PDB file of C-alpha atoms in Angstrom:
ATOM      1  CA  MET A   6      57.130  -6.467  93.060  1.00 49.00           C
ATOM      2  CA  GLU A   7      56.085  -8.946  89.520  1.00 48.00           C
ATOM      3  CA  TYR A   8      55.682 -12.303  89.769  1.00 49.00           C
ATOM      4  CA  PRO A   9      57.415 -14.659  87.098  1.00 49.00           C
ATOM      5  CA  ASN A  10      54.319 -15.060  85.220  1.00 50.00           C
ATOM      6  CA  GLN A  11      53.341 -12.063  84.482  1.00 50.00           C
ATOM      7  CA  SER A  12      56.548 -10.694  83.249  1.00 52.00           C
ATOM      8  CA  GLY A  13      56.225 -13.261  80.647  1.00 54.00           C
ATOM      9  CA  PHE A  14      53.354 -12.926  79.996  1.00 52.00           C
ATOM     10  CA  ARG A  15      54.126  -9.632  79.434  1.00 55.00           C
ATOM     11  CA  GLN A  16      56.802 -10.075  77.283  1.00 56.00           C
ATOM     12  CA  ARG A  17      55.167 -12.434  74.758  1.00 57.00           C
ATOM     13  CA  LYS A  18      52.143  -9.658  74.605  1.00 51.00           C
ATOM     14  CA  LEU A  19      54.875  -7.321  73.263  1.00 49.00           C
ATOM     15  CA  GLN A  20      56.572  -9.701  70.995  1.00 55.00           C
ATOM     16  CA  ALA A  21      53.071 -10.391  69.607  1.00 50.00           C
ATOM     17  CA  GLY A  22      52.462  -6.025  68.481  1.00 51.00           C
ATOM     18  CA  VAL A  23      55.875  -6.660  67.426  1.00 45.00           C
ATOM     19  CA  ARG A  24      55.359  -9.206  65.118  1.00 50.00           C
ATOM     20  CA  MET A  25      51.828  -7.883  64.232  1.00 47.00           C
ATOM     21  CA  ARG A  26      52.861  -4.113  62.841  1.00 47.00           C
ATOM     22  CA  GLY A  27      55.744  -5.868  60.934  1.00 45.00           C
ATOM     23  CA  THR A  28      53.267  -8.225  59.711  1.00 46.00           C
ATOM     24  CA  LEU A  29      50.482  -4.311  58.564  1.00 45.00           C
ATOM     25  CA  GLY A  30      54.176  -2.753  57.158  1.00 47.00           C
ATOM     26  CA  ASP A  31      55.465  -5.499  55.521  1.00 49.00           C
ATOM     27  CA  PRO A  32      56.471  -3.976  51.635  1.00 48.00           C
ATOM     28  CA  ARG A  33      56.317  -7.925  50.347  1.00 51.00           C
ATOM     29  CA  ASP A  34      52.774  -7.591  51.023  1.00 51.00           C
ATOM     30  CA  PRO A  35      51.027  -7.394  46.863  1.00 48.00           C
ATOM     31  CA  SER A  36      47.798  -5.837  48.377  1.00 47.00           C
ATOM     32  CA  LEU A  37      49.537  -2.665  49.362  1.00 46.00           C
ATOM     33  CA  LEU A  38      49.508  -2.034  45.277  1.00 46.00           C
ATOM     34  CA  PHE A  39      45.892  -1.789  45.025  1.00 47.00           C
ATOM     35  CA  ASP A  40      45.197   1.031  48.707  1.00 48.00           C
ATOM     36  CA  ASP A  41      44.643   3.787  49.421  1.00 50.00           C
ATOM     37  CA  THR A  42      47.410   5.470  51.356  1.00 48.00           C
ATOM     38  CA  SER A  43      46.328   9.224  50.871  1.00 48.00           C
ATOM     39  CA  ALA A  44      44.849  10.894  53.771  1.00 47.00           C
ATOM     40  CA  GLY A  45      41.519  11.601  50.580  1.00 48.00           C
ATOM     41  CA  GLY A  46      40.539   8.120  50.199  1.00 46.00           C
ATOM     42  CA  ASP A  47      37.186   8.607  47.765  1.00 48.00           C
ATOM     43  CA  LYS A  48      40.317  11.430  45.110  1.00 44.00           C
ATOM     44  CA  HIS A  49      42.310   7.991  44.336  1.00 45.00           C
ATOM     45  CA  ASP A  50      39.401   5.299  44.776  1.00 47.00           C
ATOM     46  CA  LEU A  51      40.413   3.008  41.552  1.00 45.00           C
ATOM     47  CA  SER A  52      37.839   0.350  43.152  1.00 45.00           C
ATOM     48  CA  GLY A  53      36.079  -0.249  39.432  1.00 45.00           C
ATOM     49  CA  VAL A  54      39.517  -1.357  37.414  1.00 44.00           C
ATOM     50  CA  GLY A  55      38.011  -4.206  35.925  1.00 45.00           C
ATOM     51  CA  LYS A  56      33.988  -4.259  36.831  1.00 46.00           C
ATOM     52  CA  GLY A  57      33.372  -2.970  33.327  1.00 47.00           C
ATOM     53  CA  PRO A  58      32.785  -0.445  30.353  1.00 49.00           C
ATOM     54  CA  GLY A  59      30.039   1.264  32.619  1.00 49.00           C
ATOM     55  CA  VAL A  60      31.894   2.387  35.888  1.00 47.00           C
ATOM     56  CA  CYS A  61      34.904   4.066  34.778  1.00 52.00           C
ATOM     57  CA  PRO A  62      33.795   7.685  33.835  1.00 50.00           C
ATOM     58  CA  GLY A  63      36.007   7.898  31.421  1.00 49.00           C
ATOM     59  CA  GLN A  64      34.522   5.058  28.693  1.00 52.00           C
ATOM     60  CA  ALA A  65      31.636   6.826  29.887  1.00 50.00           C
ATOM     61  CA  LEU A  66      32.549  10.117  28.043  1.00 44.00           C
ATOM     62  CA  ILE A  67      33.624   8.563  25.580  1.00 49.00           C
ATOM     63  CA  SER A  68      30.940   5.707  24.337  1.00 53.00           C
ATOM     64  CA  ASP A  69      28.273   8.043  24.630  1.00 62.00           C
ATOM     65  CA  PRO A  70      29.145  10.733  22.099  1.00 67.00           C
ATOM     66  CA  MET A  71      30.002   8.131  19.959  1.00 66.00           C
ATOM     67  CA  SER A  72      26.555   6.166  20.263  1.00 68.00           C
ATOM     68  CA  ASN A  73      24.539   9.116  19.736  1.00 69.00           C
ATOM     69  CA  LEU A  74      26.921  10.440  16.682  1.00 68.00           C
ATOM     70  CA  ALA A  75      25.965   7.452  15.503  1.00 66.00           C
ATOM     71  CA  LEU A  76      22.346   6.868  15.853  1.00 70.00           C
ATOM     72  CA  ALA A  77      22.303  10.286  14.442  1.00 73.00           C
ATOM     73  CA  TYR A  78      23.934   9.131  11.547  1.00 66.00           C
ATOM     74  CA  GLY A  79      21.600   6.538  11.382  1.00 69.00           C
ATOM     75  CA  SER A  80      18.541   7.923  11.140  1.00 73.00           C
ATOM     76  CA  SER A  81      19.297  10.242   8.707  1.00 72.00           C
ATOM     77  CA  LEU A  82      20.924   8.195   6.059  1.00 67.00           C
ATOM     78  CA  ALA A  83      17.185   6.022   6.988  1.00 69.00           C
ATOM     79  CA  SER A  84      15.215   8.898   6.572  1.00 72.00           C
ATOM     80  CA  HIS A  85      17.229  10.590   2.947  1.00 64.00           C
ATOM     81  CA  GLY A  86      16.585   6.689   1.741  1.00 66.00           C
ATOM     82  CA  ARG A  87      12.683   6.495   2.356  1.00 67.00           C
ATOM     83  CA  GLU A  88      12.229  10.391   0.504  1.00 66.00           C
ATOM     84  CA  MET A  89      14.583   8.662  -1.822  1.00 65.00           C
ATOM     85  CA  MET A  90      11.735   5.315  -2.497  1.00 60.00           C
ATOM     86  CA  ASP A  91       9.207   7.649  -2.242  1.00 58.00           C
ATOM     87  CA  LYS A  92      10.310   9.907  -4.945  1.00 57.00           C
ATOM     88  CA  ASN A  93      11.323   7.187  -7.704  1.00 57.00           C
ATOM     89  CA  LEU A  94       7.825   5.557  -6.747  1.00 55.00           C
ATOM     90  CA  ASP A  95       5.649   8.862  -6.860  1.00 58.00           C
ATOM     91  CA  ARG A  96       7.315   8.696 -10.539  1.00 56.00           C
ATOM     92  CA  PHE A  97       5.680   5.700 -11.884  1.00 53.00           C
ATOM     93  CA  ILE A  98       3.076   4.846  -9.018  1.00 58.00           C
ATOM     94  CA  PRO A  99       1.452   8.287  -8.045  1.00 62.00           C
ATOM     95  CA  ILE A 100       0.633   7.553  -4.279  1.00 67.00           C
ATOM     96  CA  SER A 101      -0.574  10.317  -3.521  1.00 68.00           C
ATOM     97  CA  LYS A 102      -3.122  10.047  -6.207  1.00 78.00           C
ATOM     98  CA  LEU A 103      -4.666   7.289  -4.708  1.00 84.00           C
ATOM     99  CA  LYS A 104      -5.786   8.563  -2.517  1.00 87.00           C
ATOM    100  CA  TYR A 105      -8.342  10.636  -4.119  1.00 90.00           C
ATOM    101  CA  TYR A 106      -9.662   7.444  -5.292  1.00 93.00           C
ATOM    102  CA  PHE A 107     -10.482   5.251  -2.598  1.00 93.00           C
ATOM    103  CA  ALA A 108     -11.927   8.596  -1.059  1.00 93.00           C
ATOM    104  CA  VAL A 109     -15.507   6.968  -0.566  1.00 95.00           C
ATOM    105  CA  ASP A 110     -18.720   6.202   1.588  1.00 94.00           C
ATOM    106  CA  THR A 111     -21.455   3.639   1.553  1.00 95.00           C
ATOM    107  CA  LEU A 112     -23.678   6.018   0.103  1.00 96.00           C
ATOM    108  CA  TYR A 113     -21.739   6.654  -2.534  1.00 96.00           C
ATOM    109  CA  VAL A 114     -20.832   2.895  -3.250  1.00 96.00           C
ATOM    110  CA  GLY A 115     -24.756   2.422  -3.359  1.00 96.00           C
ATOM    111  CA  LYS A 116     -25.356   5.139  -6.034  1.00 95.00           C
ATOM    112  CA  LYS A 117     -22.316   3.851  -7.988  1.00 96.00           C
ATOM    113  CA  LEU A 118     -22.943   0.454  -8.186  1.00 96.00           C
ATOM    114  CA  GLY A 119     -27.249   1.166  -9.138  1.00 95.00           C
ATOM    115  CA  LEU A 120     -25.624   3.744 -12.593  1.00 96.00           C
ATOM    116  CA  LEU A 121     -23.037   0.670 -13.137  1.00 96.00           C
ATOM    117  CA  VAL A 122     -27.181  -1.267 -13.762  1.00 95.00           C
ATOM    118  CA  PHE A 123     -28.815   0.914 -14.770  1.00 95.00           C
ATOM    119  CA  PRO A 124     -27.016   3.937 -16.645  1.00 95.00           C
ATOM    120  CA  TYR A 125     -30.036   4.948 -18.892  1.00 93.00           C
ATOM    121  CA  MET A 126     -31.679   7.172 -16.417  1.00 89.00           C
ATOM    122  CA  HIS A 127     -28.629   9.908 -15.865  1.00 92.00           C
ATOM    123  CA  ASP A 128     -29.181  13.006 -17.121  1.00 89.00           C
ATOM    124  CA  ASN A 129     -25.336  15.250 -15.792  1.00 90.00           C
ATOM    125  CA  TRP A 130     -22.309  13.175 -16.680  1.00 92.00           C
ATOM    126  CA  GLU A 131     -20.297  15.693 -16.050  1.00 89.00           C
ATOM    127  CA  VAL A 132     -17.269  16.011 -13.161  1.00 89.00           C
ATOM    128  CA  ILE A 133     -17.104  18.634 -10.796  1.00 90.00           C
ATOM    129  CA  TYR A 134     -14.647  20.689 -10.469  1.00 87.00           C
ATOM    130  CA  GLN A 135     -13.620  23.123  -7.430  1.00 85.00           C
ATOM    131  CA  GLN A 136     -10.551  25.511  -8.411  1.00 82.00           C
ATOM    132  CA  ASP A 137      -9.669  23.440 -11.378  1.00 79.00           C
ATOM    133  CA  THR A 138      -9.410  19.740  -9.444  1.00 85.00           C
ATOM    134  CA  PRO A 139     -12.080  16.901  -9.107  1.00 87.00           C
ATOM    135  CA  VAL A 140     -14.102  17.028  -5.612  1.00 91.00           C
ATOM    136  CA  ALA A 141     -13.768  13.289  -4.418  1.00 91.00           C
ATOM    137  CA  PRO A 142     -16.371  10.727  -5.977  1.00 94.00           C
ATOM    138  CA  ARG A 143     -17.186  10.392  -2.525  1.00 93.00           C
ATOM    139  CA  PHE A 144     -19.509  14.081  -2.886  1.00 93.00           C
ATOM    140  CA  ASP A 145     -19.804  13.415  -7.181  1.00 93.00           C
ATOM    141  CA  ILE A 146     -21.124   9.939  -8.121  1.00 94.00           C
ATOM    142  CA  ASN A 147     -19.166  10.828 -11.697  1.00 93.00           C
ATOM    143  CA  ALA A 148     -15.579  10.108 -10.818  1.00 93.00           C
ATOM    144  CA  PRO A 149     -14.044   7.247 -10.900  1.00 94.00           C
ATOM    145  CA  ASP A 150     -12.658   5.706  -8.510  1.00 95.00           C
ATOM    146  CA  LEU A 151     -10.895   2.530  -7.428  1.00 95.00           C
ATOM    147  CA  TYR A 152     -12.511   1.094  -4.535  1.00 96.00           C
ATOM    148  CA  ILE A 153     -15.346  -0.861  -6.884  1.00 97.00           C
ATOM    149  CA  PRO A 154     -12.594  -2.183  -9.267  1.00 97.00           C
ATOM    150  CA  VAL A 155     -10.836  -3.471  -7.218  1.00 96.00           C
ATOM    151  CA  MET A 156     -13.286  -4.738  -4.709  1.00 97.00           C
ATOM    152  CA  GLY A 157     -14.654  -6.357  -7.979  1.00 96.00           C
ATOM    153  CA  PHE A 158     -12.069  -7.669  -9.291  1.00 97.00           C
ATOM    154  CA  ILE A 159     -11.924  -9.152  -5.834  1.00 96.00           C
ATOM    155  CA  THR A 160     -15.173 -10.484  -5.628  1.00 97.00           C
ATOM    156  CA  TYR A 161     -15.500 -12.260  -8.922  1.00 97.00           C
ATOM    157  CA  ILE A 162     -12.505 -14.378  -8.694  1.00 96.00           C
ATOM    158  CA  LEU A 163     -14.836 -16.089  -4.947  1.00 95.00           C
ATOM    159  CA  VAL A 164     -17.559 -15.926  -7.223  1.00 96.00           C
ATOM    160  CA  ALA A 165     -15.832 -17.477  -9.727  1.00 95.00           C
ATOM    161  CA  GLY A 166     -13.779 -20.516  -7.569  1.00 94.00           C
ATOM    162  CA  LEU A 167     -17.720 -21.184  -6.355  1.00 95.00           C
ATOM    163  CA  ALA A 168     -19.016 -21.239  -9.393  1.00 94.00           C
ATOM    164  CA  LEU A 169     -16.340 -23.867  -9.496  1.00 93.00           C
ATOM    165  CA  GLY A 170     -17.108 -25.003  -6.651  1.00 93.00           C
ATOM    166  CA  THR A 171     -20.339 -26.252  -7.500  1.00 93.00           C
ATOM    167  CA  GLN A 172     -18.771 -28.175 -10.571  1.00 91.00           C
ATOM    168  CA  ASN A 173     -16.560 -29.764  -9.066  1.00 91.00           C
ATOM    169  CA  ARG A 174     -14.005 -28.372 -11.016  1.00 90.00           C
ATOM    170  CA  PHE A 175     -12.442 -25.902  -8.078  1.00 90.00           C
ATOM    171  CA  SER A 176      -8.518 -25.936  -7.098  1.00 90.00           C
ATOM    172  CA  PRO A 177      -6.065 -23.507  -6.329  1.00 90.00           C
ATOM    173  CA  GLU A 178      -4.246 -23.336  -9.250  1.00 92.00           C
ATOM    174  CA  ILE A 179      -7.186 -22.822 -11.958  1.00 91.00           C
ATOM    175  CA  LEU A 180      -8.289 -20.389  -9.051  1.00 90.00           C
ATOM    176  CA  GLY A 181      -4.790 -18.966  -9.645  1.00 92.00           C
ATOM    177  CA  ILE A 182      -5.252 -19.192 -13.299  1.00 93.00           C
ATOM    178  CA  GLN A 183      -9.051 -16.900 -13.547  1.00 92.00           C
ATOM    179  CA  ALA A 184      -7.462 -14.613 -10.814  1.00 94.00           C
ATOM    180  CA  SER A 185      -4.316 -13.994 -12.812  1.00 95.00           C
ATOM    181  CA  SER A 186      -5.649 -14.031 -16.471  1.00 94.00           C
ATOM    182  CA  ALA A 187      -8.174 -11.274 -15.566  1.00 95.00           C
ATOM    183  CA  LEU A 188      -5.651  -9.336 -14.895  1.00 95.00           C
ATOM    184  CA  VAL A 189      -3.894 -10.148 -17.513  1.00 96.00           C
ATOM    185  CA  TRP A 190      -6.636  -8.852 -20.065  1.00 95.00           C
ATOM    186  CA  LEU A 191      -7.356  -5.468 -17.864  1.00 96.00           C
ATOM    187  CA  ILE A 192      -3.503  -4.724 -18.213  1.00 96.00           C
ATOM    188  CA  ILE A 193      -3.645  -5.378 -21.717  1.00 96.00           C
ATOM    189  CA  GLU A 194      -6.301  -3.857 -22.502  1.00 96.00           C
ATOM    190  CA  VAL A 195      -4.825  -0.185 -20.552  1.00 95.00           C
ATOM    191  CA  LEU A 196      -2.656  -0.936 -22.893  1.00 95.00           C
ATOM    192  CA  ALA A 197      -3.936  -0.296 -26.264  1.00 95.00           C
ATOM    193  CA  VAL A 198      -6.069   2.300 -24.866  1.00 93.00           C
ATOM    194  CA  LEU A 199      -3.024   4.561 -23.945  1.00 92.00           C
ATOM    195  CA  LEU A 200      -1.122   3.404 -27.647  1.00 93.00           C
ATOM    196  CA  SER A 201      -4.071   4.242 -28.679  1.00 91.00           C
ATOM    197  CA  LEU A 202      -4.909   6.946 -27.411  1.00 89.00           C
ATOM    198  CA  TYR A 203      -0.851   8.074 -28.235  1.00 88.00           C
ATOM    199  CA  LEU A 204      -1.521   7.459 -32.832  1.00 88.00           C
ATOM    200  CA  VAL A 205      -5.349   9.231 -32.691  1.00 84.00           C
ATOM    201  CA  THR A 206      -3.268  12.555 -30.466  1.00 81.00           C
ATOM    202  CA  VAL A 207      -6.014  12.863 -28.535  1.00 76.00           C
ATOM    203  CA  ASN A 208      -5.917  16.470 -25.932  1.00 78.00           C
ATOM    204  CA  THR A 209      -7.465  14.528 -22.870  1.00 81.00           C
ATOM    205  CA  ASP A 210      -7.207  14.720 -19.501  1.00 80.00           C
ATOM    206  CA  LEU A 211      -7.192  10.669 -18.236  1.00 86.00           C
ATOM    207  CA  THR A 212      -5.225   9.234 -16.449  1.00 87.00           C
ATOM    208  CA  THR A 213      -3.805   5.620 -16.060  1.00 90.00           C
ATOM    209  CA  ILE A 214      -5.132   5.706 -13.122  1.00 91.00           C
ATOM    210  CA  ASP A 215      -9.079   6.970 -14.483  1.00 92.00           C
ATOM    211  CA  LEU A 216      -8.473   4.066 -17.130  1.00 93.00           C
ATOM    212  CA  VAL A 217      -8.048   1.334 -15.002  1.00 94.00           C
ATOM    213  CA  ALA A 218     -11.198   2.400 -12.947  1.00 95.00           C
ATOM    214  CA  PHE A 219     -13.737   2.018 -16.008  1.00 95.00           C
ATOM    215  CA  SER A 220     -11.659  -0.517 -17.459  1.00 95.00           C
ATOM    216  CA  GLY A 221     -12.966  -2.307 -13.012  1.00 96.00           C
ATOM    217  CA  TYR A 222     -16.304  -1.139 -14.178  1.00 97.00           C
ATOM    218  CA  LYS A 223     -17.507  -3.785 -16.019  1.00 96.00           C
ATOM    219  CA  TYR A 224     -16.878  -6.838 -13.288  1.00 97.00           C
ATOM    220  CA  VAL A 225     -19.963  -5.624 -11.793  1.00 97.00           C
ATOM    221  CA  GLY A 226     -21.375  -6.880 -14.728  1.00 96.00           C
ATOM    222  CA  MET A 227     -19.215 -10.006 -14.162  1.00 97.00           C
ATOM    223  CA  ILE A 228     -20.354 -11.102 -10.807  1.00 97.00           C
ATOM    224  CA  VAL A 229     -24.342 -10.974 -11.862  1.00 97.00           C
ATOM    225  CA  GLY A 230     -24.055 -12.797 -14.077  1.00 96.00           C
ATOM    226  CA  VAL A 231     -22.265 -15.773 -12.426  1.00 96.00           C
ATOM    227  CA  ILE A 232     -24.271 -15.493  -9.198  1.00 96.00           C
ATOM    228  CA  ALA A 233     -27.611 -15.369 -12.400  1.00 96.00           C
ATOM    229  CA  GLY A 234     -25.899 -18.390 -13.319  1.00 95.00           C
ATOM    230  CA  LEU A 235     -25.468 -20.239 -10.652  1.00 94.00           C
ATOM    231  CA  LEU A 236     -30.027 -19.248  -9.563  1.00 95.00           C
ATOM    232  CA  PHE A 237     -31.311 -20.074 -12.765  1.00 94.00           C
ATOM    233  CA  GLY A 238     -28.744 -22.120 -14.721  1.00 93.00           C
ATOM    234  CA  ARG A 239     -27.656 -20.540 -18.114  1.00 94.00           C
ATOM    235  CA  MET A 240     -30.526 -19.224 -18.880  1.00 95.00           C
ATOM    236  CA  GLY A 241     -30.755 -16.349 -16.822  1.00 95.00           C
ATOM    237  CA  TYR A 242     -26.600 -16.264 -17.039  1.00 96.00           C
ATOM    238  CA  HIS A 243     -27.348 -14.411 -20.774  1.00 96.00           C
ATOM    239  CA  LEU A 244     -29.527 -12.556 -19.455  1.00 97.00           C
ATOM    240  CA  SER A 245     -28.352 -10.557 -17.081  1.00 96.00           C
ATOM    241  CA  LEU A 246     -25.291 -10.809 -18.894  1.00 96.00           C
ATOM    242  CA  LEU A 247     -27.034  -9.278 -21.910  1.00 97.00           C
ATOM    243  CA  TRP A 248     -28.227  -6.141 -19.478  1.00 97.00           C
ATOM    244  CA  CYS A 249     -25.290  -6.014 -17.613  1.00 97.00           C
ATOM    245  CA  CYS A 250     -23.460  -5.671 -20.862  1.00 97.00           C
ATOM    246  CA  VAL A 251     -26.123  -3.023 -22.029  1.00 97.00           C
ATOM    247  CA  SER A 252     -25.751  -0.686 -19.584  1.00 97.00           C
ATOM    248  CA  THR A 253     -21.775  -1.004 -18.706  1.00 97.00           C
ATOM    249  CA  PHE A 254     -21.628   0.149 -23.485  1.00 97.00           C
ATOM    250  CA  VAL A 255     -23.700   2.755 -22.303  1.00 96.00           C
ATOM    251  CA  PHE A 256     -21.666   4.089 -19.302  1.00 96.00           C
ATOM    252  CA  THR A 257     -18.619   4.036 -20.782  1.00 95.00           C
ATOM    253  CA  ILE A 258     -20.156   6.208 -23.746  1.00 93.00           C
ATOM    254  CA  ARG A 259     -21.390   8.292 -21.886  1.00 92.00           C
ATOM    255  CA  THR A 260     -18.049   8.776 -19.461  1.00 93.00           C
ATOM    256  CA  LEU A 261     -15.639   8.793 -22.249  1.00 91.00           C
ATOM    257  CA  ARG A 262     -17.333  10.943 -24.686  1.00 86.00           C
ATOM    258  CA  LEU A 263     -16.447  14.017 -22.866  1.00 83.00           C
ATOM    259  CA  LYS A 264     -13.005  13.041 -21.942  1.00 83.00           C
ATOM    260  CA  ILE A 265     -11.940  12.038 -25.502  1.00 84.00           C
ATOM    261  CA  LEU A 266     -15.084  14.042 -27.113  1.00 74.00           C
ATOM    262  CA  SER A 267     -13.305  17.684 -24.300  1.00 63.00           C
ATOM    263  CA  GLU A 268     -12.674  19.721 -26.981  1.00 54.00           C
ATOM    264  CA  ALA A 269     -15.530  19.181 -29.126  1.00 52.00           C
ATOM    265  CA  ALA A 270     -18.318  19.003 -25.724  1.00 48.00           C
ATOM    266  CA  ALA A 271     -15.509  22.452 -24.219  1.00 49.00           C
ATOM    267  CA  GLU A 272     -17.858  23.774 -27.373  1.00 46.00           C
ATOM    268  CA  GLY A 273     -21.407  22.638 -27.195  1.00 47.00           C
ATOM    269  CA  ARG A 274     -20.977  20.936 -30.788  1.00 48.00           C
ATOM    270  CA  LEU A 275     -19.586  17.866 -32.179  1.00 49.00           C
ATOM    271  CA  VAL A 276     -16.221  19.453 -34.771  1.00 50.00           C
ATOM    272  CA  ARG A 277     -16.063  17.636 -38.184  1.00 55.00           C
ATOM    273  CA  GLY A 278     -12.822  16.303 -39.025  1.00 61.00           C
ATOM    274  CA  ALA A 279     -10.891  12.454 -39.977  1.00 67.00           C
ATOM    275  CA  LYS A 280      -9.562  13.739 -35.717  1.00 70.00           C
ATOM    276  CA  ASN A 281     -12.782  13.287 -34.910  1.00 77.00           C
ATOM    277  CA  GLN A 282     -14.402  10.592 -36.348  1.00 82.00           C
ATOM    278  CA  LEU A 283     -11.458   8.580 -35.349  1.00 85.00           C
ATOM    279  CA  ARG A 284     -12.371  10.192 -31.732  1.00 85.00           C
ATOM    280  CA  MET A 285     -16.022   8.704 -31.720  1.00 88.00           C
ATOM    281  CA  TYR A 286     -14.597   5.207 -32.930  1.00 90.00           C
ATOM    282  CA  LEU A 287     -12.297   5.296 -30.792  1.00 91.00           C
ATOM    283  CA  THR A 288     -14.664   6.034 -28.090  1.00 92.00           C
ATOM    284  CA  MET A 289     -16.619   2.747 -29.381  1.00 93.00           C
ATOM    285  CA  ALA A 290     -14.037   0.967 -30.192  1.00 94.00           C
ATOM    286  CA  ILE A 291     -13.318   1.251 -26.133  1.00 95.00           C
ATOM    287  CA  ALA A 292     -16.867   0.407 -24.116  1.00 95.00           C
ATOM    288  CA  ALA A 293     -17.611  -2.057 -27.520  1.00 96.00           C
ATOM    289  CA  ALA A 294     -14.433  -3.969 -25.503  1.00 96.00           C
ATOM    290  CA  GLN A 295     -16.208  -4.201 -22.251  1.00 97.00           C
ATOM    291  CA  PRO A 296     -19.154  -6.399 -23.168  1.00 96.00           C
ATOM    292  CA  VAL A 297     -16.825  -8.931 -24.625  1.00 96.00           C
ATOM    293  CA  PHE A 298     -14.312  -9.025 -22.114  1.00 96.00           C
ATOM    294  CA  MET A 299     -16.762  -9.504 -19.734  1.00 97.00           C
ATOM    295  CA  TYR A 300     -18.671 -12.774 -21.192  1.00 96.00           C
ATOM    296  CA  TRP A 301     -15.188 -14.122 -22.621  1.00 95.00           C
ATOM    297  CA  LEU A 302     -14.067 -14.190 -18.358  1.00 95.00           C
ATOM    298  CA  THR A 303     -16.921 -15.410 -17.612  1.00 95.00           C
ATOM    299  CA  PHE A 304     -18.998 -18.194 -20.100  1.00 94.00           C
ATOM    300  CA  HIS A 305     -16.715 -20.685 -18.531  1.00 92.00           C
ATOM    301  CA  LEU A 306     -17.781 -20.033 -14.970  1.00 93.00           C
ATOM    302  CA  VAL A 307     -21.354 -21.232 -16.542  1.00 91.00           C
ATOM    303  CA  ARG A 308     -22.471 -24.443 -17.300  1.00 84.00           C
TER     304      ARG A 308
END
């Protein structure tokens, strides 16, 4: 026996269930277009669509090979460009050979500075070779180096600035002119020596870097002269510079005569002839030019 209220409640409940089933099964609902209705929902999961390029596996398979190929091509291109640059640069500036001229140590620098200032007691001026290759400067005091010329040039500019400052003549423009002037004269000197060696047709193993090294040794005497002028006035400058000029002249003569007169030195005697005399005059001219540049680049710094 059912009461009227109970039968009405049951009927309303059934109608609500029918409406719910109709709602879930309504084919016009747009959400059904994106729902997985198959038994295996993981096989057709498209939930990652529109969430970024890193979610879809197909895009990852395409992007990774392309990026790796681009990276490999860029690395190959950079390596090829670096090799071409090193090859062309080494043609004009032998970077690989510069390591030899800077292979020095503290002991070598001290002995070399002493040799530049007091070259009179030194007997053996020949460069030591090992398997047709000269040994590093730190093992041979007679070997040319670039460390002392480079540091000497920088120290000379600093000392020149100090000398100008004590005379209230310092300015960045004047210091720049001083540095550029010294560098230009050095280049002119080296080019003049190279031209002279070419005209005289000297068969020598001297290189352009060797000439830069030998021409740069004069900065040591210039520094000594300017410092002596700052401490003891013009008299101290002239006396110290005169000593350094003579020392540099002797050092250059004894060093270059084995290079320029290599054919005669190999025979152990001086070969007579016009060509050999030209070589001797050239050696003396190179050595005599060092004191001229030393005085020209320092006389205006001491008053």
